[in-house]
Short mmCIF file of C-alpha atoms (C1' of nucleotides) in Angstrom, two decimals:
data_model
loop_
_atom_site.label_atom_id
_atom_site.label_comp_id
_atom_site.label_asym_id
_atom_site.label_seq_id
_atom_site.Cartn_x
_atom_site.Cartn_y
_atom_site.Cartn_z
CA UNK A 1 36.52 8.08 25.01
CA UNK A 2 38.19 9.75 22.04
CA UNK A 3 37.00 10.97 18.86
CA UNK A 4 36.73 7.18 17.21
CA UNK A 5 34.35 5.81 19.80
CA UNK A 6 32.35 9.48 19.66
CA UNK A 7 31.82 8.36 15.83
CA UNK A 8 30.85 4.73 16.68
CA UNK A 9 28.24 6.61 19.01
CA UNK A 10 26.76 8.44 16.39
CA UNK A 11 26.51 5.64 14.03
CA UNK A 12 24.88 3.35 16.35
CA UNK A 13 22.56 5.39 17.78
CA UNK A 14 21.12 6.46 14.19
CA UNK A 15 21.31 2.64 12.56
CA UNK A 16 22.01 -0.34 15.32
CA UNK A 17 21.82 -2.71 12.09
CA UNK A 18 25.09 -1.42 10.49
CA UNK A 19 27.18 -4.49 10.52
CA UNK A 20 30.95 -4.52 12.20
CA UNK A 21 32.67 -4.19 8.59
CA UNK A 22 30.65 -1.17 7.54
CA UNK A 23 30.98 0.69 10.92
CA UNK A 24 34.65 0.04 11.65
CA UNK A 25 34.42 1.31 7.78
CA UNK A 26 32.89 4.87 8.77
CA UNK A 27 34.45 5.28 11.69
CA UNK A 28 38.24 4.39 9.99
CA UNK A 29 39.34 1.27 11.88
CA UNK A 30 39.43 -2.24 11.07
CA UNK A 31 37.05 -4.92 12.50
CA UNK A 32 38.98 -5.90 15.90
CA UNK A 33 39.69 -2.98 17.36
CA UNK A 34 36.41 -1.63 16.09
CA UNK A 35 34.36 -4.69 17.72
CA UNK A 36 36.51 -4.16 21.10
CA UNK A 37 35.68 -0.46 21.41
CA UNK A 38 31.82 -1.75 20.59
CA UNK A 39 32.22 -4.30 23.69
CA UNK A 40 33.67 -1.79 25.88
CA UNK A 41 30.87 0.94 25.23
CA UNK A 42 28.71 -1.40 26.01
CA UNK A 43 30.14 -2.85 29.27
CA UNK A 44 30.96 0.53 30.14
CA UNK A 45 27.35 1.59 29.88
CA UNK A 46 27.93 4.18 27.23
CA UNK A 47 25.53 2.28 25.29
CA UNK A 48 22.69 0.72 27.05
CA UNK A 49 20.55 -1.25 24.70
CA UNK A 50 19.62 -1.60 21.74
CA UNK A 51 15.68 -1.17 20.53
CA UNK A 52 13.51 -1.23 17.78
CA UNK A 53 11.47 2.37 16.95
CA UNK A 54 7.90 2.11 16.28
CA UNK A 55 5.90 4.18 14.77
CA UNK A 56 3.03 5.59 17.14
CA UNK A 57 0.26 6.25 14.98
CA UNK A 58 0.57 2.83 13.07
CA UNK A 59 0.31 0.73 16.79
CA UNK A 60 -2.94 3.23 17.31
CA UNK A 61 -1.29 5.05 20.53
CA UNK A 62 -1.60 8.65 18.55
CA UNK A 63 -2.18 10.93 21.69
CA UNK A 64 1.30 11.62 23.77
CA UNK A 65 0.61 14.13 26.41
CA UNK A 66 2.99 15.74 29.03
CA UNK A 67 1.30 15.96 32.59
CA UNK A 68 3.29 18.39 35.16
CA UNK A 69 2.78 16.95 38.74
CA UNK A 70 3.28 18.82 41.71
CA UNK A 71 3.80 16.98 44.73
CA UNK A 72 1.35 16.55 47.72
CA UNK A 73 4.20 17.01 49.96
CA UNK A 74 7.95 15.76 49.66
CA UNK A 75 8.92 13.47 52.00
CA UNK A 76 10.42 10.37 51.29
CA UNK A 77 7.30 8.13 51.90
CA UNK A 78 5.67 9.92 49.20
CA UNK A 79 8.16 9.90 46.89
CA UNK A 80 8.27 5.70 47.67
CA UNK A 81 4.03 5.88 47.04
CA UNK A 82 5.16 7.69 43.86
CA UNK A 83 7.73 5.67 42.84
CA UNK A 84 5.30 2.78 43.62
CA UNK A 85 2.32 3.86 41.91
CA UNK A 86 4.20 4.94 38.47
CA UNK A 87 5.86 1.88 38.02
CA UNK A 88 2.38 -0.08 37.53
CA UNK A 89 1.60 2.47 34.33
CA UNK A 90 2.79 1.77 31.42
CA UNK A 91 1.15 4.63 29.79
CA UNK A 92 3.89 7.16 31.27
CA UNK A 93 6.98 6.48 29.12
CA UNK A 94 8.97 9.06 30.81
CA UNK A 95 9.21 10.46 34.48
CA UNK A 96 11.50 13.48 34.81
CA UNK A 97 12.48 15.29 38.22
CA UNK A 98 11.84 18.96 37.84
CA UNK A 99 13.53 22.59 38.89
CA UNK A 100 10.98 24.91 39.14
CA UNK A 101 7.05 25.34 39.51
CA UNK A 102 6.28 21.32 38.88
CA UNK A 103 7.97 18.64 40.68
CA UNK A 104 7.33 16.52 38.07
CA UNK A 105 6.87 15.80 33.90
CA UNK A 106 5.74 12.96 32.85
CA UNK A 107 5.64 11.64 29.11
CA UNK A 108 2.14 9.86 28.59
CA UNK A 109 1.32 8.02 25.78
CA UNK A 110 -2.13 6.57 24.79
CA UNK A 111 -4.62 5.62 21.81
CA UNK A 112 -7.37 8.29 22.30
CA UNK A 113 -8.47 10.82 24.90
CA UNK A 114 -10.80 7.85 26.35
CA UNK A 115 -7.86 6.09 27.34
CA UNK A 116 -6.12 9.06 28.97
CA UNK A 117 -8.86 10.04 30.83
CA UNK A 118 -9.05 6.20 32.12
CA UNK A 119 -5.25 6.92 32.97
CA UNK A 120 -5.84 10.31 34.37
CA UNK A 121 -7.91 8.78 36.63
CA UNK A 122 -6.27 6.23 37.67
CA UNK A 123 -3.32 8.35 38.09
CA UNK A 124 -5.55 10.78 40.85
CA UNK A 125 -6.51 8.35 42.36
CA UNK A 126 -3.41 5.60 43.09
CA UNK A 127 -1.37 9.19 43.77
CA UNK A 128 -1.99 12.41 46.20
CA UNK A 129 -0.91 15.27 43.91
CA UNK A 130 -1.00 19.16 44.95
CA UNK A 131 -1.74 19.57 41.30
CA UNK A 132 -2.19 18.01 38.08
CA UNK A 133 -1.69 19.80 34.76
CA UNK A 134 -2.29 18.04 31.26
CA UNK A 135 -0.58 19.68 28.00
CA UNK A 136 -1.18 17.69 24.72
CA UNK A 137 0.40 17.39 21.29
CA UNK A 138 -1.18 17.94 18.51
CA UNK A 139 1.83 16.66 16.10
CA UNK A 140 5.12 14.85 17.16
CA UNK A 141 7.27 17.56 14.62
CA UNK A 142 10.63 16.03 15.08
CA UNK A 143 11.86 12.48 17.46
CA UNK A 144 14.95 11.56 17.97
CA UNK A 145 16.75 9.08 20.68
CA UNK A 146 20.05 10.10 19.56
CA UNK A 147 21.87 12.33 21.55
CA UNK A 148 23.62 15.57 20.18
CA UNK A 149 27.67 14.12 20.57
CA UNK A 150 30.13 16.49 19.12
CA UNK A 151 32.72 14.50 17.65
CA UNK A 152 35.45 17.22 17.62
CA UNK A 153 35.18 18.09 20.65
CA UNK A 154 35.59 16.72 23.83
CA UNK B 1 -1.60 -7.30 13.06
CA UNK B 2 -2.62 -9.81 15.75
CA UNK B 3 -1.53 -11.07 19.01
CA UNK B 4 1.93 -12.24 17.78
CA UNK B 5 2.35 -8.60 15.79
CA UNK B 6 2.40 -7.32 18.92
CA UNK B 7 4.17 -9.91 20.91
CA UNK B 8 6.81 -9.14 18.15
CA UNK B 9 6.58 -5.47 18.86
CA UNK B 10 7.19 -5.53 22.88
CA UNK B 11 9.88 -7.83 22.71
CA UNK B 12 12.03 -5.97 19.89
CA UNK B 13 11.08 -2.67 21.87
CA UNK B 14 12.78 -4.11 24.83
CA UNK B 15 15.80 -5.93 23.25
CA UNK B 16 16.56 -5.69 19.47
CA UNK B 17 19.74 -7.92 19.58
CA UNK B 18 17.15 -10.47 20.41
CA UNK B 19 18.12 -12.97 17.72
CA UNK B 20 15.19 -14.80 15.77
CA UNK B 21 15.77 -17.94 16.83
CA UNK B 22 14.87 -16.81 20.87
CA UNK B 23 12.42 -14.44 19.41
CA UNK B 24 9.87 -16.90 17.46
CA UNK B 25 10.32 -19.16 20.84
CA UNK B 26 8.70 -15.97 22.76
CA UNK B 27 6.27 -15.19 20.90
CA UNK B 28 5.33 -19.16 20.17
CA UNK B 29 6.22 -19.52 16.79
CA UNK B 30 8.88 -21.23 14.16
CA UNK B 31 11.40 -19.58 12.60
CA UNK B 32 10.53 -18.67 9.76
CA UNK B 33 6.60 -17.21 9.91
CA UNK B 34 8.56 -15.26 12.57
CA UNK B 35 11.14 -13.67 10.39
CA UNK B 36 8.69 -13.11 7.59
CA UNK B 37 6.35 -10.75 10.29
CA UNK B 38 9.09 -9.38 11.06
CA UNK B 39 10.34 -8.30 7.45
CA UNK B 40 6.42 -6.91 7.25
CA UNK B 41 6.25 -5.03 10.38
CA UNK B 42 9.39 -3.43 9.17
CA UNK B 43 8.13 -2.53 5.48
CA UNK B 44 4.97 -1.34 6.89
CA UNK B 45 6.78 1.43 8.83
CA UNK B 46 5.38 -0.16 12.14
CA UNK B 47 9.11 -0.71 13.24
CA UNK B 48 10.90 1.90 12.19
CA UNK B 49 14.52 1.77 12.75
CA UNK B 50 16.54 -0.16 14.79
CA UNK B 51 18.80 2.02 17.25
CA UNK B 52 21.29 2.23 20.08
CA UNK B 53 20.42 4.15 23.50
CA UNK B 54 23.58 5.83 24.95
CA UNK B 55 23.07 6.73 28.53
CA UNK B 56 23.34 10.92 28.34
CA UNK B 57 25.51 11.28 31.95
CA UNK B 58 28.53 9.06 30.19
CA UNK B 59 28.76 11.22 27.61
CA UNK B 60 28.32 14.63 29.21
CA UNK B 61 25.14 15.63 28.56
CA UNK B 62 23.68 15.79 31.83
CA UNK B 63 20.93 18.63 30.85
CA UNK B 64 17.90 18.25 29.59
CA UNK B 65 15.08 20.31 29.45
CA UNK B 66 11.78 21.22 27.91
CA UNK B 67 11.03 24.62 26.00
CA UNK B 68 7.81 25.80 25.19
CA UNK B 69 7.26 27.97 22.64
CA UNK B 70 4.51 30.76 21.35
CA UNK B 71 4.81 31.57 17.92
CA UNK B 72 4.99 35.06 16.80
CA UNK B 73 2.65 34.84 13.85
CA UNK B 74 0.97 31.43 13.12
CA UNK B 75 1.70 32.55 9.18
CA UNK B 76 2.96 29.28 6.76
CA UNK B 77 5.99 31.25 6.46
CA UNK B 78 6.92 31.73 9.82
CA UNK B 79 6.36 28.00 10.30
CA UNK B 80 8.88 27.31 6.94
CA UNK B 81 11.32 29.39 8.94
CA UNK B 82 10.47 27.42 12.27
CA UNK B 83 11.29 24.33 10.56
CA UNK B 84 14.30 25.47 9.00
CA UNK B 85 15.55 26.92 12.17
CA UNK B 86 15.16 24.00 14.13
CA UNK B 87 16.60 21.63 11.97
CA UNK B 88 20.16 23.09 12.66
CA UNK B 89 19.96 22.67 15.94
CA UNK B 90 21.30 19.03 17.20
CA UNK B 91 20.77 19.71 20.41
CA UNK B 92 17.15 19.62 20.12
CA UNK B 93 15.68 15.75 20.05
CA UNK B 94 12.19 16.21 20.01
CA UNK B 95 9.70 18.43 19.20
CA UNK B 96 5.80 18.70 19.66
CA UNK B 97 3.31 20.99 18.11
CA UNK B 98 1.09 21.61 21.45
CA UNK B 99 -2.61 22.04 22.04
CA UNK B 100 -3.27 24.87 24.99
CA UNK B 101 -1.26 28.02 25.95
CA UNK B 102 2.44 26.90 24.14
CA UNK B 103 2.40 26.21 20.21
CA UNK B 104 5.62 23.85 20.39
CA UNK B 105 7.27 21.57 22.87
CA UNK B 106 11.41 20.96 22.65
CA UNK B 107 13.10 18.97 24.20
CA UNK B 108 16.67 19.88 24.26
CA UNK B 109 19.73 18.17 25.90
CA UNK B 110 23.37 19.85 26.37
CA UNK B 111 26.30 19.62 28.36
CA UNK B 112 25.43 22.33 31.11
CA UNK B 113 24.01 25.14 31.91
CA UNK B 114 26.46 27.17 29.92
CA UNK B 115 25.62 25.33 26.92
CA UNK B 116 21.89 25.75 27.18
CA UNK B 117 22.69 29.02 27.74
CA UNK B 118 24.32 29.64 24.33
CA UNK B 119 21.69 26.90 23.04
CA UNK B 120 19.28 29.44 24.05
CA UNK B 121 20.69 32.55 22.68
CA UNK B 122 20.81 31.07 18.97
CA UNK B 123 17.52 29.94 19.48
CA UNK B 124 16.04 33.56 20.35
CA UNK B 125 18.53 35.05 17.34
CA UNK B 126 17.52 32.55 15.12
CA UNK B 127 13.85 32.61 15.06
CA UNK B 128 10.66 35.16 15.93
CA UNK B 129 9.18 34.02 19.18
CA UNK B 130 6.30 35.62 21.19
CA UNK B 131 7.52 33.80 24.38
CA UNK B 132 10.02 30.77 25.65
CA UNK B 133 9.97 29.09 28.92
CA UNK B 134 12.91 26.73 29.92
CA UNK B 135 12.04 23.83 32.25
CA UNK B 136 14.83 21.85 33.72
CA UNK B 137 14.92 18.58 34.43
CA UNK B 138 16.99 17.67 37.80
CA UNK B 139 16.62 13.93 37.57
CA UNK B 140 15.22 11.27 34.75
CA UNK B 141 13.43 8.78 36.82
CA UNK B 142 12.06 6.77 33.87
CA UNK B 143 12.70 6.21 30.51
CA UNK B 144 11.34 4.08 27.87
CA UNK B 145 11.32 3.93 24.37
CA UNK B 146 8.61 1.18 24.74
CA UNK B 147 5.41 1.90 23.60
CA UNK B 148 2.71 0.87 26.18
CA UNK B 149 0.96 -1.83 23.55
CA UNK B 150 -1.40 -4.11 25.04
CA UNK B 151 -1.05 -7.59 23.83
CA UNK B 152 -4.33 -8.98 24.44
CA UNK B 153 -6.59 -5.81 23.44
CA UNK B 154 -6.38 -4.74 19.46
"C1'" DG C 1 46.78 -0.16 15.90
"C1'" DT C 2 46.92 -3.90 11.25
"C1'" DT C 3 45.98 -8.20 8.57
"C1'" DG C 4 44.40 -12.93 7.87
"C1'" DA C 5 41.91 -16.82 9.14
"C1'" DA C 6 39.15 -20.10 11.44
"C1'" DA C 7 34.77 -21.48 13.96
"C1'" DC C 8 30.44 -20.80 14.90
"C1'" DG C 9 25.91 -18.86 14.92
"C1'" DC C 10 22.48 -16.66 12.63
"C1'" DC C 11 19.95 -14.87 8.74
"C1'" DC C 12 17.55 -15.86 4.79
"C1'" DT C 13 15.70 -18.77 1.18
"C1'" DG C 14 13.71 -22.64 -0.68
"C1'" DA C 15 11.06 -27.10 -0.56
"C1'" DT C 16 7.81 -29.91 1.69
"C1'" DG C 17 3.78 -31.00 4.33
"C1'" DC D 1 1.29 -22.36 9.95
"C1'" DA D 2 5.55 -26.37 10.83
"C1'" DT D 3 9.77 -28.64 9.73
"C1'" DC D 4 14.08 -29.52 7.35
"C1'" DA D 5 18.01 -28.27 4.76
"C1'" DG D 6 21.41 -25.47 2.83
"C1'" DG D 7 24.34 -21.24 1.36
"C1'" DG D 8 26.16 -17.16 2.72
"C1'" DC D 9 26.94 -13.48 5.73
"C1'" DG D 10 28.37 -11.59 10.20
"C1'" DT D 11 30.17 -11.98 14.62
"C1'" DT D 12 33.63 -13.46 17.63
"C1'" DT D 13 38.06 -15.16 18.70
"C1'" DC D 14 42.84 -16.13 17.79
"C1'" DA D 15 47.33 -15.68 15.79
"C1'" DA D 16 51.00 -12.87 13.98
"C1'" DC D 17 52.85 -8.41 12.66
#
DNA sequence: GTTGAAACGCCCTGATG
DNA sequence: CATCAGGGCGTTTCAAC
């Protein structure tokens, strides 16, 4: 991982389209070794997919919220009912392990607050949670999937 | 937008290498109506970019966490400088204008601790906050870029 | 690492029904 | 919408340097 495949990084995660000539291009190599260090990111599982972006609003699913869960208690069977019940939602686009008060923060998106009430209950009642707390954005102000990679350094 | 719209949708959110011929056999349709829907899902902003997902642990940016924010004064000016502020800062990815007690959301990813840390500081130097609490994650469980749309329901 | 080239698949366009 | 046909581009592989 040097500073070439850092660039390639950086290209592909803001334009997957760029063809093999343009990005070995940018990134100051020519196609071969440029398409090798491509395979190897991805076999490597530097790069894990590739996806299209859409736009929330224009699909109707304009309400993301971010529900902090705390758990009923934390043994492993619970954690299995949780792992369980989550998977089935497709509403929750994000699950993240916690430090601090919650154990967890989940990303929620929906069209209206009809629907996530219909999730929130569904939610309470597939789960036992210690505690359930429902923040909501008003705006999405900036979204990105790329990651902040420093070229220069390592 | 109809039922193959949004056929369209889930299966480019999933894969985007997906290559038209496999795609228009998904979603039940021939080539070339398929590539055309495409073309217009992607000139109506409904798809919005195509991009590659990099998994954060292989390239050392194990932390991520969530910041919420109180703004000082809720004066247009203060938000200009907000927005300026922000927009230097890589290492923030996302951020939501909140309903409830916080006014805005980050989510921020660095290396470690000691790079939140200075993360941090130029946040606080850089801007006029009333209040910041960090939450870190310990563990992403899930992760998506999928939207949850729903196929059969408009 | 570089260049050059060949083979193949896929994208994209047009015509037709 | 489907099908067919074609040109051109891009990916992928190989050879040689």
């Amino acid at each position: 991982m040097d500073r070439i495949d850092r660039k390639i990084i950086v290209e592909l995660q803001r334009d997957a389209t760029l063809s093999l000539a343009r990005l070995a291009d940018r990134v100051g190599l020519s196609q071969t070794p440029c398409w090798k260090r491509v395979q190897k990111l991805e076999q490597t599982g530097v790069i894990t997919r590739r996806v299209a972006l859409v736009d929330p609003q224009m699909v109707s699913l304009g309400l993301t919220a971010f529900v902090a869960i705390s758990a009923n208690d934390h043994s492993p069977s619970w954690r299995e009912a949780f792992a369980r019940g989550i998977a089935g939602m497709a509403e929750i686009t994000e699950v993240w392990r916690m430090a601090g008060e919650a154990d967890y923060l989940l990303k929620v998106v929906t069209r209206d607050m009809a629907s996530f009430d219909a999730f929130y209950r569904r939610l309470t009642e597939t789960l036992e949670l210690k505690s359930v707390t429902s923040s909501f954005a008003m705006e999405r102000v900036a979204y990105t999937t790329a990651l902040p990679i420093a070229i220069d350094e390592p």
